[in-house]
Amino acid sequence: MAVRITPATVTDIRQVLSDHARYWGERDLRHLHLLALVQEFGETCLVARSADDGGHEGEGGNVLGYLIGFVTPDRTGYVHLVATRDDARGTGLGRELYAAFTEAARRQGAVRLKAITSTGNTGSVAFHRSLGFEVSTEEDYNGPGETRIVFRRALS
C-alpha cells in the first residue's frame, strides 16, 4: 500500500476521534488522545494517508493510521499511541509509521525506543516483538495494581 506519512495536526486527531471505533474497536481510548501532545511534539506525531488521497495535510483525506509520540529528555523515543484503521490492517502500515517515527526521533537525539500496553494485549506484544523490542511485565507501572507490558529497543 502506497502511503504518505506527514506530521499530524489537531484536525487529523479530531478526525481519528470521530472514527474512533475504526481504529480501536470496542476499546474506548479517546481519553489518551491528548491534543497537547500533537501541539507540542508535532514532528513525532504522525498520520498516514493513501498516497493517491487528494486531501492535504490537516484538510481532510482519510487517515489510515497514526502514531503519537515524543522524545524524552533522557533521549527515549516514546510511542504513546499507534493505530491503523480496520481496512488498513495487515498492510505493513504500523511498521511504516514506526520507521518514520524512529527517523524523526533519531533526528531529535533519541538513542532508544519505548512503548507500553495493557496486559492481555497479545496483538501489541506480537507486533512489538516482530519489530525487535524486548518485552517485560512491570507491576504497578501506572499506579497500584496497574501492571503494564513495557517494550524497549535500543537504536543503533
PDB file of C-alpha atoms in Angstrom:
ATOM      1  CA  MET A   1       0.000   0.000   0.000  1.00  0.00           C
ATOM      2  CA  ALA A   2       1.476   3.335  -1.039  1.00  0.00           C
ATOM      3  CA  VAL A   3       1.091   5.857   1.760  1.00  0.00           C
ATOM      4  CA  ARG A   4       2.387   9.265   2.651  1.00  0.00           C
ATOM      5  CA  ILE A   5       3.290   9.931   6.240  1.00  0.00           C
ATOM      6  CA  THR A   6       3.200  13.512   7.478  1.00  0.00           C
ATOM      7  CA  PRO A   7       3.186  15.307  10.824  1.00  0.00           C
ATOM      8  CA  ALA A   8      -0.224  15.064  12.485  1.00  0.00           C
ATOM      9  CA  THR A   9      -2.403  18.082  13.097  1.00  0.00           C
ATOM     10  CA  VAL A  10      -5.106  18.642  15.678  1.00  0.00           C
ATOM     11  CA  THR A  11      -7.622  18.347  12.819  1.00  0.00           C
ATOM     12  CA  ASP A  12      -6.234  14.892  11.991  1.00  0.00           C
ATOM     13  CA  ILE A  13      -6.638  13.679  15.560  1.00  0.00           C
ATOM     14  CA  ARG A  14     -10.157  15.081  15.723  1.00  0.00           C
ATOM     15  CA  GLN A  15     -10.925  13.042  12.572  1.00  0.00           C
ATOM     16  CA  VAL A  16      -9.469   9.949  14.253  1.00  0.00           C
ATOM     17  CA  LEU A  17     -11.603  10.579  17.336  1.00  0.00           C
ATOM     18  CA  SER A  18     -14.752  10.915  15.249  1.00  0.00           C
ATOM     19  CA  ASP A  19     -13.955   7.494  13.702  1.00  0.00           C
ATOM     20  CA  HIS A  20     -12.532   6.028  16.924  1.00  0.00           C
ATOM     21  CA  ALA A  21     -14.065   2.554  16.585  1.00  0.00           C
ATOM     22  CA  ARG A  22     -12.418   2.046  13.171  1.00  0.00           C
ATOM     23  CA  TYR A  23      -9.019   2.208  14.907  1.00  0.00           C
ATOM     24  CA  TRP A  24      -9.728   0.728  18.331  1.00  0.00           C
ATOM     25  CA  GLY A  25     -12.882  -1.385  18.010  1.00  0.00           C
ATOM     26  CA  GLU A  26     -14.704  -1.703  21.325  1.00  0.00           C
ATOM     27  CA  ARG A  27     -11.827  -0.263  23.383  1.00  0.00           C
ATOM     28  CA  ASP A  28     -12.566   3.363  24.283  1.00  0.00           C
ATOM     29  CA  LEU A  29      -9.176   5.065  24.320  1.00  0.00           C
ATOM     30  CA  ARG A  30     -10.342   8.548  23.392  1.00  0.00           C
ATOM     31  CA  HIS A  31      -9.060   9.900  26.734  1.00  0.00           C
ATOM     32  CA  LEU A  32      -5.480   9.007  25.679  1.00  0.00           C
ATOM     33  CA  HIS A  33      -5.612  11.187  22.549  1.00  0.00           C
ATOM     34  CA  LEU A  34      -4.112  14.304  24.087  1.00  0.00           C
ATOM     35  CA  LEU A  35      -4.201  17.149  21.592  1.00  0.00           C
ATOM     36  CA  ALA A  36      -1.461  18.899  23.564  1.00  0.00           C
ATOM     37  CA  LEU A  37       0.963  16.141  22.511  1.00  0.00           C
ATOM     38  CA  VAL A  38       0.244  16.896  18.867  1.00  0.00           C
ATOM     39  CA  GLN A  39       0.595  20.637  19.510  1.00  0.00           C
ATOM     40  CA  GLU A  40       3.910  20.301  21.365  1.00  0.00           C
ATOM     41  CA  PHE A  41       5.559  17.341  19.612  1.00  0.00           C
ATOM     42  CA  GLY A  42       4.428  17.880  16.034  1.00  0.00           C
ATOM     43  CA  GLU A  43       7.444  16.319  14.336  1.00  0.00           C
ATOM     44  CA  THR A  44       6.984  12.992  16.135  1.00  0.00           C
ATOM     45  CA  CYS A  45       3.197  12.740  15.914  1.00  0.00           C
ATOM     46  CA  LEU A  46       2.410  11.256  12.521  1.00  0.00           C
ATOM     47  CA  VAL A  47      -0.500  10.337  10.262  1.00  0.00           C
ATOM     48  CA  ALA A  48      -0.562   8.080   7.220  1.00  0.00           C
ATOM     49  CA  ARG A  49      -2.833   8.549   4.242  1.00  0.00           C
ATOM     50  CA  SER A  50      -3.105   6.790   0.908  1.00  0.00           C
ATOM     51  CA  ALA A  51      -0.522   8.280  -1.455  1.00  0.00           C
ATOM     52  CA  ASP A  52      -3.263   8.918  -4.018  1.00  0.00           C
ATOM     53  CA  ASP A  53      -5.609  10.558  -1.483  1.00  0.00           C
ATOM     54  CA  GLY A  54      -6.398  14.068  -2.633  1.00  0.00           C
ATOM     55  CA  GLY A  55      -6.618  15.509   0.869  1.00  0.00           C
ATOM     56  CA  HIS A  56      -3.948  17.883   2.100  1.00  0.00           C
ATOM     57  CA  GLU A  57      -2.308  17.811   5.486  1.00  0.00           C
ATOM     58  CA  GLY A  58      -4.876  18.790   8.084  1.00  0.00           C
ATOM     59  CA  GLU A  59      -7.542  19.359   5.411  1.00  0.00           C
ATOM     60  CA  GLY A  60      -9.367  16.076   5.169  1.00  0.00           C
ATOM     61  CA  GLY A  61      -8.350  12.931   3.421  1.00  0.00           C
ATOM     62  CA  ASN A  62      -8.715   9.644   5.186  1.00  0.00           C
ATOM     63  CA  VAL A  63      -6.272   8.899   7.976  1.00  0.00           C
ATOM     64  CA  LEU A  64      -5.326   5.233   7.541  1.00  0.00           C
ATOM     65  CA  GLY A  65      -3.127   5.153  10.617  1.00  0.00           C
ATOM     66  CA  TYR A  66      -1.388   7.364  13.113  1.00  0.00           C
ATOM     67  CA  LEU A  67       1.289   7.443  15.773  1.00  0.00           C
ATOM     68  CA  ILE A  68       1.517   9.878  18.678  1.00  0.00           C
ATOM     69  CA  GLY A  69       4.986  10.004  20.197  1.00  0.00           C
ATOM     70  CA  PHE A  70       7.715  12.249  21.534  1.00  0.00           C
ATOM     71  CA  VAL A  71      11.348  12.227  22.636  1.00  0.00           C
ATOM     72  CA  THR A  72      12.031  12.433  26.369  1.00  0.00           C
ATOM     73  CA  PRO A  73      14.893  14.384  27.978  1.00  0.00           C
ATOM     74  CA  ASP A  74      16.804  11.105  28.508  1.00  0.00           C
ATOM     75  CA  ARG A  75      16.710  10.565  24.706  1.00  0.00           C
ATOM     76  CA  THR A  76      13.974   7.942  24.621  1.00  0.00           C
ATOM     77  CA  GLY A  77      11.592   7.970  21.684  1.00  0.00           C
ATOM     78  CA  TYR A  78       8.325   7.142  23.447  1.00  0.00           C
ATOM     79  CA  VAL A  79       5.336   5.904  21.440  1.00  0.00           C
ATOM     80  CA  HIS A  80       2.188   6.925  23.276  1.00  0.00           C
ATOM     81  CA  LEU A  81      -0.331   5.563  20.725  1.00  0.00           C
ATOM     82  CA  VAL A  82      -0.154   3.820  17.372  1.00  0.00           C
ATOM     83  CA  ALA A  83      -3.135   2.507  15.431  1.00  0.00           C
ATOM     84  CA  THR A  84      -4.220   1.573  11.950  1.00  0.00           C
ATOM     85  CA  ARG A  85      -7.755   1.792  10.653  1.00  0.00           C
ATOM     86  CA  ASP A  86      -9.606  -1.517  10.284  1.00  0.00           C
ATOM     87  CA  ASP A  87      -9.330  -1.515   6.465  1.00  0.00           C
ATOM     88  CA  ALA A  88      -5.547  -0.889   6.570  1.00  0.00           C
ATOM     89  CA  ARG A  89      -4.514  -3.639   8.984  1.00  0.00           C
ATOM     90  CA  GLY A  90      -2.081  -6.267   7.814  1.00  0.00           C
ATOM     91  CA  THR A  91      -0.581  -3.994   5.158  1.00  0.00           C
ATOM     92  CA  GLY A  92       2.630  -3.072   6.979  1.00  0.00           C
ATOM     93  CA  LEU A  93       1.342   0.400   7.805  1.00  0.00           C
ATOM     94  CA  GLY A  94       2.154   0.078  11.518  1.00  0.00           C
ATOM     95  CA  ARG A  95       5.747  -0.784  10.580  1.00  0.00           C
ATOM     96  CA  GLU A  96       5.914   2.219   8.244  1.00  0.00           C
ATOM     97  CA  LEU A  97       4.668   4.529  10.985  1.00  0.00           C
ATOM     98  CA  TYR A  98       7.245   3.126  13.424  1.00  0.00           C
ATOM     99  CA  ALA A  99      10.017   3.562  10.821  1.00  0.00           C
ATOM    100  CA  ALA A 100       9.016   7.192  10.228  1.00  0.00           C
ATOM    101  CA  PHE A 101       8.821   7.828  13.980  1.00  0.00           C
ATOM    102  CA  THR A 102      12.220   6.204  14.512  1.00  0.00           C
ATOM    103  CA  GLU A 103      13.816   8.551  11.979  1.00  0.00           C
ATOM    104  CA  ALA A 104      12.098  11.613  13.474  1.00  0.00           C
ATOM    105  CA  ALA A 105      13.163  10.551  16.987  1.00  0.00           C
ATOM    106  CA  ARG A 106      16.758   9.972  15.837  1.00  0.00           C
ATOM    107  CA  ARG A 107      16.843  13.490  14.384  1.00  0.00           C
ATOM    108  CA  GLN A 108      15.932  14.705  17.885  1.00  0.00           C
ATOM    109  CA  GLY A 109      18.709  12.666  19.503  1.00  0.00           C
ATOM    110  CA  ALA A 110      16.848   9.521  20.584  1.00  0.00           C
ATOM    111  CA  VAL A 111      19.043   6.509  21.329  1.00  0.00           C
ATOM    112  CA  ARG A 112      16.255   4.099  22.307  1.00  0.00           C
ATOM    113  CA  LEU A 113      12.537   3.490  21.788  1.00  0.00           C
ATOM    114  CA  LYS A 114       9.898   2.627  24.357  1.00  0.00           C
ATOM    115  CA  ALA A 115       6.173   1.903  24.399  1.00  0.00           C
ATOM    116  CA  ILE A 116       3.705   0.277  26.786  1.00  0.00           C
ATOM    117  CA  THR A 117       0.440  -1.610  26.569  1.00  0.00           C
ATOM    118  CA  SER A 118      -2.056  -3.212  28.874  1.00  0.00           C
ATOM    119  CA  THR A 119      -1.691  -6.814  29.917  1.00  0.00           C
ATOM    120  CA  GLY A 120      -3.578  -9.153  27.654  1.00  0.00           C
ATOM    121  CA  ASN A 121      -2.956  -7.094  24.505  1.00  0.00           C
ATOM    122  CA  THR A 122      -1.401 -10.016  22.664  1.00  0.00           C
ATOM    123  CA  GLY A 123      -1.601  -8.275  19.292  1.00  0.00           C
ATOM    124  CA  SER A 124       0.534  -5.389  20.520  1.00  0.00           C
ATOM    125  CA  VAL A 125       3.022  -7.764  22.132  1.00  0.00           C
ATOM    126  CA  ALA A 126       3.397  -9.781  18.904  1.00  0.00           C
ATOM    127  CA  PHE A 127       3.719  -6.604  16.812  1.00  0.00           C
ATOM    128  CA  HIS A 128       6.413  -5.068  19.019  1.00  0.00           C
ATOM    129  CA  ARG A 129       8.324  -8.349  19.228  1.00  0.00           C
ATOM    130  CA  SER A 130       8.312  -8.509  15.419  1.00  0.00           C
ATOM    131  CA  LEU A 131       9.929  -5.054  15.426  1.00  0.00           C
ATOM    132  CA  GLY A 132      12.729  -6.294  17.703  1.00  0.00           C
ATOM    133  CA  PHE A 133      11.519  -4.860  21.001  1.00  0.00           C
ATOM    134  CA  GLU A 134      12.365  -6.502  24.310  1.00  0.00           C
ATOM    135  CA  VAL A 135       9.197  -7.211  26.284  1.00  0.00           C
ATOM    136  CA  SER A 136       8.797  -7.110  30.068  1.00  0.00           C
ATOM    137  CA  THR A 137       5.893  -7.049  32.508  1.00  0.00           C
ATOM    138  CA  GLU A 138       6.115  -4.337  35.174  1.00  0.00           C
ATOM    139  CA  GLU A 139       3.858  -4.368  38.218  1.00  0.00           C
ATOM    140  CA  ASP A 140       2.322  -1.078  39.370  1.00  0.00           C
ATOM    141  CA  TYR A 141       3.776   0.694  36.300  1.00  0.00           C
ATOM    142  CA  ASN A 142       0.818   3.067  36.085  1.00  0.00           C
ATOM    143  CA  GLY A 143      -0.002   3.037  39.816  1.00  0.00           C
ATOM    144  CA  PRO A 144      -1.020   0.388  42.347  1.00  0.00           C
ATOM    145  CA  GLY A 145      -2.480  -2.637  40.592  1.00  0.00           C
ATOM    146  CA  GLU A 146      -1.806  -1.109  37.159  1.00  0.00           C
ATOM    147  CA  THR A 147       0.525  -3.675  35.577  1.00  0.00           C
ATOM    148  CA  ARG A 148       1.757  -2.851  32.065  1.00  0.00           C
ATOM    149  CA  ILE A 149       3.721  -4.592  29.354  1.00  0.00           C
ATOM    150  CA  VAL A 150       6.779  -2.456  28.548  1.00  0.00           C
ATOM    151  CA  PHE A 151       8.577  -2.559  25.189  1.00  0.00           C
ATOM    152  CA  ARG A 152      12.176  -1.332  24.832  1.00  0.00           C
ATOM    153  CA  ARG A 153      14.582  -1.270  21.899  1.00  0.00           C
ATOM    154  CA  ALA A 154      17.965   0.377  21.532  1.00  0.00           C
ATOM    155  CA  LEU A 155      18.640   2.379  18.371  1.00  0.00           C
ATOM    156  CA  SER A 156      21.930   1.605  16.692  1.00  0.00           C
TER     157      SER A 156
END
